[in-house]
CSV table of C-alpha atoms and ligand atoms in Angstrom, one decimal:
chain,number,residue,atom,x,y,z
A,1,UNK,CA,13.1,-121.4,18.5
A,2,UNK,CA,12.3,-123.6,21.6
A,3,UNK,CA,11.0,-122.4,24.9
A,4,UNK,CA,10.7,-124.6,27.9
A,5,UNK,CA,8.4,-123.7,30.8
A,6,UNK,CA,9.1,-125.2,34.2
A,7,UNK,CA,6.2,-125.5,36.7
A,8,UNK,CA,7.1,-126.5,40.3
A,9,UNK,CA,4.0,-126.4,42.5
A,10,UNK,CA,3.0,-129.5,44.3
A,11,UNK,CA,-0.6,-128.4,43.5
A,12,UNK,CA,0.2,-129.5,40.0
A,13,UNK,CA,-2.8,-128.8,37.7
A,14,UNK,CA,-4.6,-126.7,40.4
A,15,UNK,CA,-1.6,-124.4,40.7
A,16,UNK,CA,-2.1,-120.6,40.6
A,17,UNK,CA,1.4,-120.2,39.3
A,18,UNK,CA,0.7,-122.6,36.5
A,19,UNK,CA,-1.9,-120.1,35.2
A,20,UNK,CA,0.9,-117.5,34.8
A,21,UNK,CA,3.1,-120.1,33.1
A,22,UNK,CA,0.4,-121.2,30.7
A,23,UNK,CA,-0.2,-117.6,29.7
A,24,UNK,CA,3.5,-116.9,29.2
A,25,UNK,CA,3.8,-120.1,27.0
A,26,UNK,CA,0.7,-119.1,25.0
A,27,UNK,CA,2.3,-115.6,24.4
A,28,UNK,CA,5.6,-117.3,23.3
A,29,UNK,CA,3.7,-119.7,21.0
A,30,UNK,CA,1.8,-116.8,19.4
A,31,UNK,CA,5.1,-115.1,18.8
A,32,UNK,CA,6.3,-118.1,16.9
A,33,UNK,CA,8.2,-120.3,19.4
A,34,UNK,CA,7.8,-124.0,19.9
A,35,UNK,CA,6.9,-124.4,23.5
A,36,UNK,CA,7.0,-127.2,26.1
A,37,UNK,CA,5.7,-127.2,29.6
A,38,UNK,CA,7.4,-129.5,32.2
A,39,UNK,CA,6.1,-130.0,35.7
A,40,UNK,CA,9.0,-130.9,37.9
A,41,UNK,CA,6.6,-131.8,40.7
A,42,UNK,CA,5.6,-134.8,38.6
A,43,UNK,CA,9.2,-135.9,38.0
A,44,UNK,CA,11.4,-138.1,40.1
A,45,UNK,CA,14.3,-135.9,40.9
A,46,UNK,CA,16.6,-136.8,43.9
A,47,UNK,CA,18.8,-134.4,45.9
A,48,UNK,CA,22.3,-133.7,44.7
A,49,UNK,CA,24.7,-135.9,46.7
A,50,UNK,CA,27.8,-133.7,46.0
A,51,UNK,CA,29.7,-136.6,44.5
A,52,UNK,CA,31.6,-134.3,42.1
A,53,UNK,CA,31.2,-136.7,39.2
A,54,UNK,CA,29.6,-134.0,37.0
A,55,UNK,CA,32.7,-131.9,37.4
A,56,UNK,CA,35.0,-134.8,36.6
A,57,UNK,CA,33.1,-136.3,33.7
A,58,UNK,CA,30.3,-134.0,32.6
A,59,UNK,CA,27.7,-136.6,33.7
A,60,UNK,CA,25.5,-137.0,36.8
A,61,UNK,CA,25.9,-140.1,38.9
A,62,UNK,CA,22.2,-140.2,39.8
A,63,UNK,CA,19.9,-142.3,37.7
A,64,UNK,CA,16.5,-140.4,37.8
A,65,UNK,CA,14.6,-137.9,35.7
A,66,UNK,CA,17.1,-135.1,36.0
A,67,UNK,CA,19.4,-135.9,33.1
A,68,UNK,CA,16.5,-135.9,30.6
A,69,UNK,CA,15.2,-132.6,32.0
A,70,UNK,CA,18.7,-131.0,31.7
A,71,UNK,CA,18.9,-132.2,28.1
A,72,UNK,CA,15.6,-130.3,27.4
A,73,UNK,CA,16.9,-127.2,29.1
A,74,UNK,CA,20.1,-127.3,27.2
A,75,UNK,CA,18.2,-127.6,23.9
A,76,UNK,CA,16.0,-124.6,24.7
A,77,UNK,CA,16.6,-121.0,23.6
A,78,UNK,CA,14.5,-119.7,26.4
A,79,UNK,CA,13.5,-121.0,29.9
A,80,UNK,CA,10.5,-119.8,31.9
A,81,UNK,CA,11.0,-120.6,35.6
A,82,UNK,CA,7.9,-120.6,37.8
A,83,UNK,CA,7.3,-121.3,41.5
A,84,UNK,CA,4.9,-120.2,44.2
A,85,UNK,CA,6.4,-118.5,47.2
A,86,UNK,CA,7.1,-121.2,49.8
A,87,UNK,CA,8.5,-119.8,53.0
A,88,UNK,CA,10.1,-116.9,51.1
A,89,UNK,CA,11.7,-119.2,48.7
A,90,UNK,CA,11.0,-121.3,45.6
A,91,UNK,CA,9.4,-124.7,46.2
A,92,UNK,CA,11.6,-127.6,47.3
A,93,UNK,CA,10.8,-129.2,44.0
A,94,UNK,CA,12.4,-126.3,42.1
A,95,UNK,CA,15.3,-125.9,44.6
A,96,UNK,CA,16.1,-129.6,44.1
A,97,UNK,CA,16.4,-129.0,40.3
A,98,UNK,CA,18.7,-125.9,41.0
A,99,UNK,CA,20.9,-128.0,43.3
A,100,UNK,CA,21.4,-130.6,40.6
A,101,UNK,CA,22.9,-127.9,38.3
A,102,UNK,CA,26.4,-127.3,39.5
A,103,UNK,CA,27.8,-128.5,36.1
A,104,UNK,CA,25.6,-125.9,34.4
A,105,UNK,CA,27.0,-123.2,36.7
A,106,UNK,CA,30.6,-124.3,36.5
A,107,UNK,CA,30.5,-124.5,32.7
A,108,UNK,CA,28.0,-121.6,32.2
A,109,UNK,CA,25.9,-123.9,30.1
A,110,UNK,CA,23.0,-121.4,29.8
A,111,UNK,CA,25.2,-118.9,28.0
A,112,UNK,CA,23.2,-117.4,25.2
A,113,UNK,CA,19.8,-118.5,26.7
A,114,UNK,CA,17.2,-116.1,28.0
A,115,UNK,CA,15.0,-116.6,31.0
A,116,UNK,CA,11.8,-115.3,32.5
A,117,UNK,CA,10.5,-115.9,36.0
A,118,UNK,CA,7.0,-116.2,37.4
A,119,UNK,CA,5.6,-116.5,40.9
A,120,UNK,CA,2.5,-116.2,43.0
A,121,UNK,CA,2.3,-115.7,46.8
A,122,UNK,CA,-0.2,-115.5,49.5
A,123,UNK,CA,1.2,-112.1,50.6
A,124,UNK,CA,3.2,-109.4,48.9
A,125,UNK,CA,6.7,-111.0,48.8
A,126,UNK,CA,7.0,-111.3,45.1
A,127,UNK,CA,10.3,-109.7,44.0
A,128,UNK,CA,12.4,-111.7,46.4
A,129,UNK,CA,11.2,-115.0,44.8
A,130,UNK,CA,11.6,-113.6,41.3
A,131,UNK,CA,15.1,-112.6,42.1
A,132,UNK,CA,15.9,-116.2,43.3
A,133,UNK,CA,14.9,-117.5,39.9
A,134,UNK,CA,16.5,-114.7,37.9
A,135,UNK,CA,19.7,-115.0,39.8
A,136,UNK,CA,19.9,-118.7,39.1
A,137,UNK,CA,19.5,-118.0,35.4
A,138,UNK,CA,22.3,-115.5,35.5
A,139,UNK,CA,24.5,-117.7,37.7
A,140,UNK,CA,24.2,-120.4,35.0
A,141,UNK,CA,25.5,-117.9,32.4
A,142,UNK,CA,22.1,-116.9,30.9
A,143,UNK,CA,20.2,-113.6,30.9
A,144,UNK,CA,16.9,-112.9,32.5
A,145,UNK,CA,14.4,-110.6,30.8
A,146,UNK,CA,12.6,-110.1,34.1
A,147,UNK,CA,9.6,-111.5,35.9
A,148,UNK,CA,5.9,-111.4,36.8
A,149,UNK,CA,4.4,-112.0,40.2
A,150,UNK,CA,1.1,-111.8,41.8
A,151,UNK,CA,-0.1,-111.7,45.4
A,152,UNK,CA,-3.2,-113.9,45.6
A,153,UNK,CA,-4.6,-111.8,48.4
A,154,UNK,CA,-5.0,-108.8,45.9
A,155,UNK,CA,-8.0,-110.4,44.4
A,156,UNK,CA,-9.2,-111.6,40.9
A,157,UNK,CA,-8.3,-108.4,39.1
A,158,UNK,CA,-4.7,-108.6,40.2
A,159,UNK,CA,-4.6,-112.2,39.0
A,160,UNK,CA,-6.1,-111.3,35.6
A,161,UNK,CA,-3.6,-108.5,35.3
A,162,UNK,CA,-0.7,-110.9,36.1
A,163,UNK,CA,-1.9,-113.5,33.6
A,164,UNK,CA,-2.1,-110.8,30.9
A,165,UNK,CA,1.4,-109.5,31.9
A,166,UNK,CA,2.8,-113.0,31.7
A,167,UNK,CA,1.4,-113.5,28.2
A,168,UNK,CA,3.1,-110.2,27.2
A,169,UNK,CA,6.4,-111.3,28.8
A,170,UNK,CA,6.1,-114.7,27.0
A,171,UNK,CA,5.9,-112.7,23.7
A,172,UNK,CA,8.8,-110.5,24.8
A,173,UNK,CA,11.0,-113.5,25.6
A,174,UNK,CA,10.7,-114.5,22.0
A,175,UNK,CA,11.6,-111.0,20.9
A,176,UNK,CA,14.7,-111.0,23.2
A,177,UNK,CA,15.9,-114.3,21.8
A,178,UNK,CA,15.3,-113.1,18.2
A,179,UNK,CA,17.2,-109.8,18.6
A,180,UNK,CA,19.9,-111.4,20.9
A,181,UNK,CA,19.0,-108.6,23.4
A,182,UNK,CA,21.9,-107.3,25.5
A,183,UNK,CA,21.8,-107.0,29.2
A,184,UNK,CA,25.1,-105.2,30.1
A,185,UNK,CA,24.7,-105.4,33.9
A,186,UNK,CA,24.1,-109.2,33.7
A,187,UNK,CA,26.9,-109.7,31.2
A,188,UNK,CA,29.3,-107.9,33.6
A,189,UNK,CA,28.1,-110.2,36.4
A,190,UNK,CA,29.0,-113.2,34.1
A,191,UNK,CA,32.4,-111.7,33.5
A,192,UNK,CA,33.1,-111.0,37.2
A,193,UNK,CA,31.9,-114.5,38.2
A,194,UNK,CA,34.2,-116.1,35.6
A,195,UNK,CA,37.1,-114.0,36.8
A,196,UNK,CA,36.6,-115.1,40.4
A,197,UNK,CA,35.7,-118.8,39.7
A,198,UNK,CA,38.8,-119.2,37.6
A,199,UNK,CA,40.7,-119.7,40.9
A,200,UNK,CA,38.3,-122.6,42.0
A,201,UNK,CA,38.8,-124.3,38.6
A,202,UNK,CA,42.6,-123.9,38.8
A,203,UNK,CA,42.6,-125.1,42.5
A,204,UNK,CA,40.6,-128.2,41.5
A,205,UNK,CA,42.1,-128.9,38.1
A,206,UNK,CA,43.3,-132.4,39.0
A,207,UNK,CA,39.9,-133.7,39.8
A,208,UNK,CA,37.4,-131.3,38.1
A,209,UNK,CA,38.9,-132.6,34.8
A,210,UNK,CA,35.8,-132.0,32.7
A,211,UNK,CA,35.3,-128.5,34.0
A,212,UNK,CA,39.0,-127.8,33.4
A,213,UNK,CA,39.0,-129.0,29.8
A,214,UNK,CA,35.9,-127.0,29.1
A,215,UNK,CA,37.4,-123.8,30.5
A,216,UNK,CA,40.5,-124.4,28.4
A,217,UNK,CA,38.4,-125.0,25.3
A,218,UNK,CA,36.5,-121.8,26.0
A,219,UNK,CA,39.8,-119.9,26.4
A,220,UNK,CA,38.8,-118.8,30.0
A,221,UNK,CA,42.0,-120.3,31.3
A,222,UNK,CA,45.2,-121.4,29.6
A,223,UNK,CA,46.5,-125.0,29.5
B,301,FMN,C1,4.1,-124.6,52.4
B,301,FMN,C2,3.6,-123.3,51.9
B,301,FMN,C3,4.4,-122.2,52.2
B,301,FMN,C4,4.0,-120.9,51.8
B,301,FMN,N1,4.8,-119.8,52.1
B,301,FMN,C5,4.4,-118.6,51.8
B,301,FMN,C6,5.2,-117.5,52.1
B,301,FMN,O1,6.2,-117.6,52.8
B,301,FMN,N2,4.8,-116.2,51.7
B,301,FMN,C7,3.7,-116.1,51.0
B,301,FMN,O2,3.3,-114.9,50.6
B,301,FMN,N3,2.9,-117.1,50.6
B,301,FMN,C8,3.2,-118.4,51.0
B,301,FMN,N4,2.5,-119.5,50.7
B,301,FMN,C9,1.3,-119.3,49.8
B,301,FMN,C10,1.5,-119.6,48.4
B,301,FMN,O3,2.7,-119.0,47.9
B,301,FMN,C11,0.3,-119.2,47.5
B,301,FMN,O4,-0.9,-119.8,47.9
B,301,FMN,C12,0.6,-119.5,46.0
B,301,FMN,O5,-0.3,-118.8,45.2
B,301,FMN,C13,0.4,-121.0,45.8
B,301,FMN,O6,0.7,-121.2,44.4
B,301,FMN,P1,0.3,-122.6,43.7
B,301,FMN,O7,-1.2,-122.6,43.6
B,301,FMN,O8,1.0,-122.4,42.3
B,301,FMN,O9,0.9,-123.7,44.5
B,301,FMN,C14,2.8,-120.7,51.1
B,301,FMN,C15,2.0,-121.9,50.8
B,301,FMN,C16,2.4,-123.1,51.2
B,301,FMN,C17,1.6,-124.3,50.9
């Protein structure tokens, strides 16, 4: 079982959020997973240019570090997303990764994968940031087991508690993967999304050829 942890703070090794990620990865490793930590702030990842090539061919037109990152995410059974709160959102580094994932969304390529989200913030706006990452995972066809966040203004005890909780959630991510845990509410969101997005696939079938072939192969639309 492989778990990839994504760090996205420009503060790189000094990141508070990285402390949560490291704890979650330690927990996952103790529970038996092979783990890898990837810092997207160190990678060269350009903005999506909306060229549509991925929908046509399954491949991105931009030559940078993203395709190799995506290959690692696609190999993983579990993904731990982490970002500090930057202006009530994830960092630009992580958002740029999300924006490069329309193929993942169109073809629901995280189907069967499980996610966990981690954040830190100066203030108390934690859940909103966790929801952004959890919703991304669900939008890509995966399931999220939840998240851990910490307001740095709540002091060292709160940070220690969040580190401990992250370690526990890392272990629980491994359990969720092992037992193929069901999340009926998230699964009904996948179903509802596919039902609605079918019309976009059909409307674009002449140029989203890769997407269209994939949907036919999956039995989500008929030839
Ligand atoms: C550009 C920038 C924007 C920020 N925006 C917010 C914010 O909107 N709300 C908040 O609570 N904290 C905000 N913070 C504080 C960070 O979320 C907080 O310091 C966090 O722990 C940093 O994590 P890191 O060490 O992993 O980078 C911001 C920090 C920076 C540098």
